[in-house]
Coordinates of C-alpha atoms and ligand atoms in Angstrom, one line a residue:
M1 CA 0.0 0.2 0.1
A2 CA 1.5 3.3 -0.9
M3 CA 1.2 6.6 1.2
E4 CA -2.2 7.8 1.8
I5 CA -1.7 11.7 2.1
I6 CA -4.9 13.7 3.7
V7 CA -4.8 17.9 3.0
Q8 CA -6.9 19.3 5.8
P9 CA -7.8 22.8 5.1
D10 CA -6.0 23.9 8.4
A11 CA -3.4 22.9 11.6
R12 CA -6.6 22.7 13.6
T13 CA -8.5 20.9 11.4
A14 CA -5.1 18.0 10.7
A15 CA -5.0 17.9 13.9
R16 CA -8.3 17.0 14.6
K17 CA -7.6 14.4 11.9
V18 CA -5.1 12.7 13.6
A19 CA -6.7 12.6 16.8
E20 CA -9.9 11.1 15.2
L21 CA -7.6 8.4 13.7
I22 CA -5.6 7.9 17.0
G23 CA -9.4 7.8 18.6
Q24 CA -10.3 5.0 16.3
S25 CA -7.6 2.6 17.5
L26 CA -8.0 3.0 20.5
A27 CA -11.8 2.4 20.4
A28 CA -11.4 -1.0 18.5
Q29 CA -8.4 -1.9 20.7
P30 CA -8.5 -0.7 24.2
G31 CA -5.0 -2.0 25.4
L32 CA -3.2 -0.2 22.4
V33 CA 0.5 0.1 22.3
L34 CA 0.5 4.1 21.0
G35 CA 4.2 5.3 20.0
L36 CA 4.0 9.4 20.6
A37 CA 5.1 12.4 19.8
S38 CA 6.7 16.1 21.4
G39 CA 7.1 19.2 19.7
R40 CA 4.4 22.2 18.7
T41 CA 2.5 20.5 15.7
M42 CA 1.2 18.5 18.5
E43 CA 0.0 20.2 20.9
P44 CA -3.4 20.6 19.1
V45 CA -3.6 16.7 18.8
Y46 CA -2.8 16.1 22.7
E47 CA -6.0 19.0 23.1
E48 CA -8.4 16.8 20.5
L49 CA -7.9 13.7 22.4
I50 CA -7.9 15.3 26.1
R51 CA -11.6 16.7 24.8
M52 CA -12.4 13.3 23.0
H53 CA -11.9 11.9 26.9
R54 CA -13.8 14.3 28.3
Q55 CA -16.8 15.0 26.2
D56 CA -16.9 11.4 24.9
G57 CA -15.7 9.5 26.8
L58 CA -12.3 8.1 25.3
D59 CA -10.8 5.8 27.7
F60 CA -7.1 5.9 28.0
S61 CA -7.0 3.1 31.0
R62 CA -5.6 0.2 29.4
C63 CA -3.7 1.7 26.5
R64 CA 0.1 2.1 27.0
T65 CA 2.8 4.7 25.6
F66 CA 6.2 5.3 23.8
N67 CA 7.2 7.8 23.7
L68 CA 9.8 8.0 20.7
D69 CA 12.6 10.7 22.0
E70 CA 13.9 12.6 25.1
Y71 CA 16.9 15.1 25.1
I72 CA 20.4 13.4 27.3
G73 CA 21.1 15.3 30.6
L74 CA 17.3 16.5 31.4
A75 CA 15.1 15.0 34.4
A76 CA 11.5 14.8 34.4
D77 CA 10.7 17.0 36.3
D78 CA 12.5 19.3 34.1
P79 CA 10.0 21.5 31.8
R80 CA 12.2 21.2 28.7
S81 CA 12.1 18.0 28.8
F82 CA 10.0 16.4 26.8
H83 CA 8.7 14.0 30.1
Y84 CA 7.5 17.1 31.2
F85 CA 5.6 18.7 27.7
M86 CA 4.1 14.8 28.1
R87 CA 2.6 15.3 31.2
R88 CA 1.7 19.3 30.6
H89 CA -0.3 18.6 26.9
F90 CA -1.5 14.9 27.6
F91 CA -0.9 12.4 30.2
D92 CA -1.9 14.7 33.3
H93 CA -5.3 15.4 31.6
V94 CA -6.4 12.1 30.8
N95 CA -7.4 8.7 32.7
I96 CA -3.6 6.8 31.3
V97 CA -2.0 4.9 33.9
S98 CA 1.3 6.7 34.6
S99 CA 3.2 3.5 34.6
H100 CA 2.2 3.1 31.3
A101 CA 3.2 5.5 29.4
H102 CA 7.1 5.5 29.0
L103 CA 9.8 8.2 27.3
P104 CA 13.2 7.1 27.3
D105 CA 15.5 7.9 30.2
G106 CA 17.5 10.9 29.1
M107 CA 19.5 11.1 32.8
A108 CA 20.4 7.0 33.0
S109 CA 23.8 6.5 33.8
D110 CA 24.2 4.4 31.2
L111 CA 22.6 5.3 28.3
E112 CA 23.4 2.3 26.5
A113 CA 21.2 0.1 29.1
E114 CA 18.7 2.4 28.6
C115 CA 18.5 2.3 25.0
R116 CA 18.2 -1.8 24.9
H117 CA 15.9 -1.8 28.1
Y118 CA 13.1 0.7 25.7
E119 CA 13.5 -1.6 22.6
K120 CA 12.6 -4.7 25.0
L121 CA 9.9 -3.2 26.6
I122 CA 8.3 -1.8 23.5
A123 CA 8.9 -5.5 22.2
A124 CA 7.7 -6.9 25.7
N125 CA 4.4 -5.2 25.2
G126 CA 4.1 -6.6 21.6
G127 CA 5.2 -3.6 19.6
I128 CA 3.9 -0.7 18.3
A129 CA 0.4 -0.4 16.4
F130 CA 0.2 3.0 16.0
Q131 CA 3.0 5.5 15.9
L132 CA 2.3 9.5 16.0
L133 CA 5.6 11.2 14.1
G134 CA 6.1 14.6 13.1
I135 CA 9.1 15.8 11.1
G136 CA 11.8 18.3 11.7
L137 CA 12.6 21.0 9.4
N138 CA 15.7 18.6 8.2
G139 CA 13.6 15.8 8.1
H140 CA 14.3 13.9 10.8
I141 CA 11.6 11.4 12.5
G142 CA 11.8 11.3 16.2
F143 CA 15.1 12.6 16.5
N144 CA 17.1 10.7 13.5
E145 CA 19.4 13.0 11.7
P146 CA 20.2 13.1 8.5
E147 CA 21.8 10.1 7.5
S148 CA 20.1 7.6 9.9
P149 CA 20.8 4.0 9.2
L150 CA 17.4 2.6 7.5
D151 CA 17.9 0.0 10.4
S152 CA 18.9 2.3 13.8
R153 CA 17.3 0.9 16.6
T154 CA 16.9 3.3 19.7
R155 CA 19.9 4.7 20.6
V156 CA 22.5 8.3 21.4
Q157 CA 21.5 10.2 18.7
E158 CA 23.8 13.7 18.4
L159 CA 21.5 16.7 17.7
S160 CA 22.2 19.0 14.6
P161 CA 22.6 22.4 14.6
L162 CA 19.8 23.2 12.8
T163 CA 17.6 21.0 15.0
R164 CA 19.1 22.9 18.5
A165 CA 17.7 26.2 16.5
Q166 CA 14.4 24.9 15.8
N167 CA 13.7 23.8 19.9
A168 CA 15.6 26.5 20.9
S169 CA 12.3 28.4 21.7
S170 CA 11.7 26.2 24.8
F171 CA 14.9 26.9 26.3
P172 CA 16.7 30.1 27.6
S173 CA 19.6 30.6 24.7
L174 CA 20.9 28.3 21.9
E175 CA 23.9 27.0 24.4
E176 CA 21.1 25.5 26.7
V177 CA 20.2 23.2 24.3
P178 CA 21.2 19.9 25.0
Q179 CA 24.0 18.4 22.3
Q180 CA 22.6 15.0 22.3
A181 CA 19.1 12.8 22.4
I182 CA 18.4 9.3 23.4
T183 CA 15.5 8.7 20.2
M184 CA 13.9 5.1 18.8
G185 CA 15.4 4.6 15.7
I186 CA 14.1 4.1 11.9
G187 CA 14.3 0.4 12.4
T188 CA 12.8 0.7 14.9
I189 CA 9.1 3.5 13.5
L190 CA 9.4 1.1 10.5
E191 CA 8.3 -1.9 13.0
A192 CA 5.2 0.3 14.0
R193 CA 2.4 -1.5 12.3
R194 CA 0.9 1.8 11.7
C195 CA 2.5 5.2 11.4
V196 CA 0.9 8.6 10.9
L197 CA 2.6 11.7 10.5
L198 CA 1.2 15.3 11.0
A199 CA 3.3 18.1 9.3
T200 CA 1.6 21.3 9.1
G201 CA 2.2 25.3 8.0
L202 CA 4.6 26.2 5.4
G203 CA 7.4 26.0 7.4
K204 CA 7.5 22.6 6.6
A205 CA 6.0 22.3 3.2
K206 CA 9.5 21.6 1.4
I207 CA 10.5 19.0 3.6
V208 CA 7.8 17.6 3.8
A209 CA 7.3 17.6 -0.7
K210 CA 11.1 15.7 0.2
A211 CA 10.1 13.0 2.4
I212 CA 6.9 12.1 0.4
E213 CA 7.6 12.3 -3.6
G214 CA 11.7 13.1 -3.2
P215 CA 13.9 9.9 -3.5
L216 CA 14.3 7.4 -0.8
T217 CA 17.9 8.8 0.7
T218 CA 19.6 8.4 4.5
T219 CA 19.5 12.3 3.7
V220 CA 16.1 13.2 4.5
A221 CA 15.1 10.3 7.0
A222 CA 11.2 10.9 7.0
T223 CA 11.6 9.3 3.5
A224 CA 12.5 6.0 5.2
L225 CA 8.3 6.1 5.9
Q226 CA 8.1 4.9 2.2
L227 CA 8.6 2.1 2.6
H228 CA 6.3 1.6 5.8
P229 CA 3.2 -0.8 4.1
N230 CA 0.8 1.6 6.0
C231 CA 1.7 5.0 6.2
T232 CA -0.5 8.1 6.8
V233 CA 0.1 11.1 6.3
V234 CA -1.7 14.4 7.3
L235 CA -1.2 18.0 6.1
D236 CA -2.7 21.5 5.9
E237 CA -2.7 23.3 2.8
A238 CA -0.2 25.0 3.5
A239 CA 2.4 21.4 4.6
A240 CA 1.0 20.7 1.2
S241 CA 1.7 23.4 -0.9
A242 CA 4.7 21.9 -2.4
L243 CA 4.4 18.8 -3.3
K244 CA 3.8 18.0 -7.4
N245 CA 2.0 15.5 -7.6
K246 CA -1.6 16.9 -5.6
I247 CA -3.6 13.9 -6.7
V248 CA -4.5 13.8 -2.7
A249 CA -7.2 13.2 -0.6
R250 CA -8.8 16.6 0.3
E251 CA -11.1 15.9 3.0
Ligands
GLP1 C1 11.4 17.6 17.7 C2 11.0 16.0 17.9 C3 10.1 15.5 17.2 C4 9.1 16.8 15.7 C5 9.8 17.7 15.5 C6 9.3 18.8 15.1 O1 12.9 17.6 17.9 N1 11.9 15.2 18.1 O2 9.8 14.5 17.3 O3 8.7 16.0 15.2 O4 11.5 17.8 15.9 O5 8.7 19.5 16.0 P1 8.0 20.6 15.6 O6 6.4 20.3 15.6 O7 7.9 21.8 16.9 O8 7.7 21.5 14.6

């Protein structure tokens, strides 16, 4: 099956569409193993999932989650960590069991062991059924920077200057953005039974076109998703604006 591309009028409706896809999977499979992402793009997705929980009774009590990545050197209670982001934007507002919500530990004394442990935990939970993804300006998924091997697993990744600059707004200065992160690998992500990538805004248009229509290359990590048998890309009109092939589903 080729990549399915869904274009929505704006960022809000695109995020709603993604939340709807998650809601459908969770309703069909209450014990869903859900791969989650951080980043500004995801904030309206989590807002919508919280609304669905409160208003429609969407139940997260049996769901287990695995986040893609975490900075190295930031504690879980550090407001700039992805642990904190997830609690603030999602976990604290739904009925997920906190011990079922996993992120890599960026403070682990043995980082290699932590990476192996994370992979084992995913496997012990039956693997990821639904992986939510954003995209970085250089095409990273998770924190898989350019040249990440297709078969890479959860590991320590050096962050590129572009990525650190992109994420600098959450830090007092560029110097304080961590140099490294733990991220699921491209191989880990490709093993998810379904991948759903959300990108919104004009700033993502060029990289989205490369990811979807460009040649498969490790220079743009997200092109690996072209290999995935069940991948949906949800875009707003702005993020879709550089696609050459306009024959996509507009809902
Ligand atoms: C971050 C995360 C990615 C995320 C991307 C885009 O660095 N590691 O998982 O998809 O950058 O972030 P944003 O949604 O803020 O543009």
